[in-house]
Coordinates of C-alpha atoms in Angstrom, one line a residue:
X1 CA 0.0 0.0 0.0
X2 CA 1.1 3.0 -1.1
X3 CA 0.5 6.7 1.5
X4 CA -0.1 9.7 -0.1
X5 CA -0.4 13.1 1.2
X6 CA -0.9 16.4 -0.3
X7 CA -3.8 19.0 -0.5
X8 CA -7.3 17.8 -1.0
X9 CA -10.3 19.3 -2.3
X10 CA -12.2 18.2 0.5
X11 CA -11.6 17.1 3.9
X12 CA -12.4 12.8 3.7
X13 CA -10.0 10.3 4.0
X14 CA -10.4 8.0 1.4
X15 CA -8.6 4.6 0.2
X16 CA -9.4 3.4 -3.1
X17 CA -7.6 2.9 -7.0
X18 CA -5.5 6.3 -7.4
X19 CA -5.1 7.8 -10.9
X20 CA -2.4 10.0 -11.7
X21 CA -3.4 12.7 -13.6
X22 CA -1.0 14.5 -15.9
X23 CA -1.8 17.3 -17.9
X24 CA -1.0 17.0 -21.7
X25 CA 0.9 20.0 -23.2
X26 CA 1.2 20.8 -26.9
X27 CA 3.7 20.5 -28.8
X28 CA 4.6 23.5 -30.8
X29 CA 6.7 24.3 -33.8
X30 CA 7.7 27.4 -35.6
X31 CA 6.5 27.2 -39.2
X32 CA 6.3 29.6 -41.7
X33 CA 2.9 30.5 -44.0
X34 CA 3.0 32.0 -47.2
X35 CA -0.8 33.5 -45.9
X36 CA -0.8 34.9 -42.8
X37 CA -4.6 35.8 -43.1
X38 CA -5.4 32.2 -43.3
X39 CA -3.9 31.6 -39.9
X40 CA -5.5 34.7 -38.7
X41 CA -8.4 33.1 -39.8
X42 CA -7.8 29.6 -38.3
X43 CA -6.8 31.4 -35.1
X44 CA -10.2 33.7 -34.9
X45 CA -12.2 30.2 -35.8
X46 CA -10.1 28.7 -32.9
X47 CA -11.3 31.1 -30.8
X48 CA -15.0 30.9 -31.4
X49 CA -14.4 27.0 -30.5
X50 CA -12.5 27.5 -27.1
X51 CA -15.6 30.2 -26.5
X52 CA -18.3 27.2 -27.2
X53 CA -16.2 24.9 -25.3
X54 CA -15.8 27.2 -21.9
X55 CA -19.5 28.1 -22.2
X56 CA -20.2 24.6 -21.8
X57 CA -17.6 24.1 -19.5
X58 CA -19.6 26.9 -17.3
X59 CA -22.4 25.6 -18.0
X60 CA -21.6 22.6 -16.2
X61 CA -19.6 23.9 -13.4
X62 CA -22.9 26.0 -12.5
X63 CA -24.9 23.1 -12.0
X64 CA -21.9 21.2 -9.9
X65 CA -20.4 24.1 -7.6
X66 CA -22.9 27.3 -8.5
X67 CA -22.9 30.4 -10.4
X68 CA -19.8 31.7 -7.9
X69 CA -17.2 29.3 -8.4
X70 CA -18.0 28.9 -12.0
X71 CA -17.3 32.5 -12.8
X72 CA -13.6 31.6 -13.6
X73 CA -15.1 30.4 -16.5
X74 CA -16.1 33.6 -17.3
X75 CA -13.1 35.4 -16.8
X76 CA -11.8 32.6 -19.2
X77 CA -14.2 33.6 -21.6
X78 CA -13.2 37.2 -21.5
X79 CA -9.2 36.3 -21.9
X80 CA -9.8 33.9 -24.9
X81 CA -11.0 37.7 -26.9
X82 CA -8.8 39.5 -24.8
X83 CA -8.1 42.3 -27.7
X84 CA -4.8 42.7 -26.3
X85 CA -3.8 39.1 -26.5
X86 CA -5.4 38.8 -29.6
X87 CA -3.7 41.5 -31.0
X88 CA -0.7 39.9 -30.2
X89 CA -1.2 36.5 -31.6
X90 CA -2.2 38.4 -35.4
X91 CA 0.4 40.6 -35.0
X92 CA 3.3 37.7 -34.8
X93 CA 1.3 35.8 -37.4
X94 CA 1.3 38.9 -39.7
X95 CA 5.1 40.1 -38.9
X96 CA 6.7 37.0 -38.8
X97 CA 4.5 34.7 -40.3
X98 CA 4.0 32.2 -39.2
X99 CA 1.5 29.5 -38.0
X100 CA -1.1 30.4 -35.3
X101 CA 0.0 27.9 -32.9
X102 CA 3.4 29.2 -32.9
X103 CA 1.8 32.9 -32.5
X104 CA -0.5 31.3 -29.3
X105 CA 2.2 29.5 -28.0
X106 CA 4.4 32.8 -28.1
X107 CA 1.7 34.9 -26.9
X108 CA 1.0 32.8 -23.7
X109 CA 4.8 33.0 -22.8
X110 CA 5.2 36.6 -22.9
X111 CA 1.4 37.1 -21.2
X112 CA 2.2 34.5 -18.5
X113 CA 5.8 35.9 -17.6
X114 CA 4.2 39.2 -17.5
X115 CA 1.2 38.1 -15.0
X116 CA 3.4 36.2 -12.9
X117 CA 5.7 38.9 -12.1
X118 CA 3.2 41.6 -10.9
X119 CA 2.7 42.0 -7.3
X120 CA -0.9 41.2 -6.8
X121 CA -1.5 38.1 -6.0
X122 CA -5.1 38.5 -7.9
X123 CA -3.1 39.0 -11.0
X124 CA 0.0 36.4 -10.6
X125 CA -2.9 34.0 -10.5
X126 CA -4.3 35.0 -14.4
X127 CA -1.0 33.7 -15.5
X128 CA -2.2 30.4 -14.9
X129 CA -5.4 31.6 -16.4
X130 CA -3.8 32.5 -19.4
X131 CA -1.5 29.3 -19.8
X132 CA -5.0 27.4 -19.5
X133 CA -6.8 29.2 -22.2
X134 CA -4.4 29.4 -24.5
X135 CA -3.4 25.3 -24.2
X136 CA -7.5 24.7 -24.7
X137 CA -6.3 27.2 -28.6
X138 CA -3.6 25.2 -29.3
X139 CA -5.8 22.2 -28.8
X140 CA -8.6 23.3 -31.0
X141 CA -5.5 24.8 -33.5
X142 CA -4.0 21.2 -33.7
X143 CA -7.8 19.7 -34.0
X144 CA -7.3 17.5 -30.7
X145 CA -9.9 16.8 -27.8
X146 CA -9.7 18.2 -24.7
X147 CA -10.9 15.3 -23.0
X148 CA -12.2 14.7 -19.3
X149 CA -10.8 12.0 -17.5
X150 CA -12.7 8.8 -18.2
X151 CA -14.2 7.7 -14.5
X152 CA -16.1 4.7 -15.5
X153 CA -15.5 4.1 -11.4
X154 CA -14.9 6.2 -9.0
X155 CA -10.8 7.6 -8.3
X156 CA -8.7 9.1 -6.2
X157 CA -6.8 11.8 -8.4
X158 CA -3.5 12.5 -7.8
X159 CA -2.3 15.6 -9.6
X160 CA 0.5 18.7 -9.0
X161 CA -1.9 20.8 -10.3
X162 CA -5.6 20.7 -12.3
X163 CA -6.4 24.1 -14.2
X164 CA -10.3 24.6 -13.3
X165 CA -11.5 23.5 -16.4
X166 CA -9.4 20.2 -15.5
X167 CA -11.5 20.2 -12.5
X168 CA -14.8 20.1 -14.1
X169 CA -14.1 17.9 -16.5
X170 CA -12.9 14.9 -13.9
X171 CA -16.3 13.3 -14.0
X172 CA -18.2 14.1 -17.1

């Protein structure tokens, strides 16, 4: 038997099958487009997906925890057509252009650094915000499924960290 200890999201103890949860990251390369409207294209069509996805996503975490907690979704909602990142990602795709996952991937790095380093703690915590919206792009961008985590019976999750749309997903 294994002992495991850590933070939980609620205050049981439990024994049972453990499942170790690790969150996939994309996989990004730098290539160049001879159009960089068509990625500006694919990138605004990615972003009308990730808006479907996280007004489901809400949708769901409204019924499970209430309109409260699930208004990180909303705040999700609002960064995913943050005009400011969004000026960014077409701006790299335009100047340098090249693909929109590269221009996300880019964007998120230089958004994130920037979040982390301020000295509200409100705002440090966005930069996880933004790393999690813009991994639910790049998984649209490279036409993959953001999947929940398949509990045909119940599990323990074991995790360093789940993003809240992770959370919510855990047991659809």
């Amino acid at each position: 038997m294994k002992v495991l200890s850590g933070k939980s999201l609620n205050a049981f103890t439990v024994t049972g099958q453990a499942f170790k949860f690790e969150r996939k990251i994309s996989t990004v390369s730098c290539i160049h487009t001879p159009s960089a409207e068509d990625e500006a294209g694919r990138f605004a069509a990615a972003q009308q997906t990730a808006l479907e996805q996280l007004h489901e996503l809400r949708d769901t975490a409204v019924s499970k925890v209430g309109k409260q907690l699930a208004k990180i979704f909303d705040i999700h909602m609002v960064l995913t057509l943050d005009d400011d990142f969004s000026d960014a990602v077409r701006s790299i795709i335009s100047t340098q252009r090249v693909n929109a996952e590269y221009a996300v991937s880019l964007t998120s790095y230089n958004f994130s650094k920037i979040f982390a380093a301020m000295d509200d703690d409100y705002m440090r915590e966005r930069a996880a915000d933004v790393r999690d919206i813009s991994e639910r792009l790049l998984t649209v961008l490279n036409g993959e499924e953001t999947g929940a985590v398949d509990a045909d019976e119940p599990k323990i999750i074991v995790a360093e960290d789940l993003a809240p749309s992770e959370t919510v997903q855990l047991d659809k």
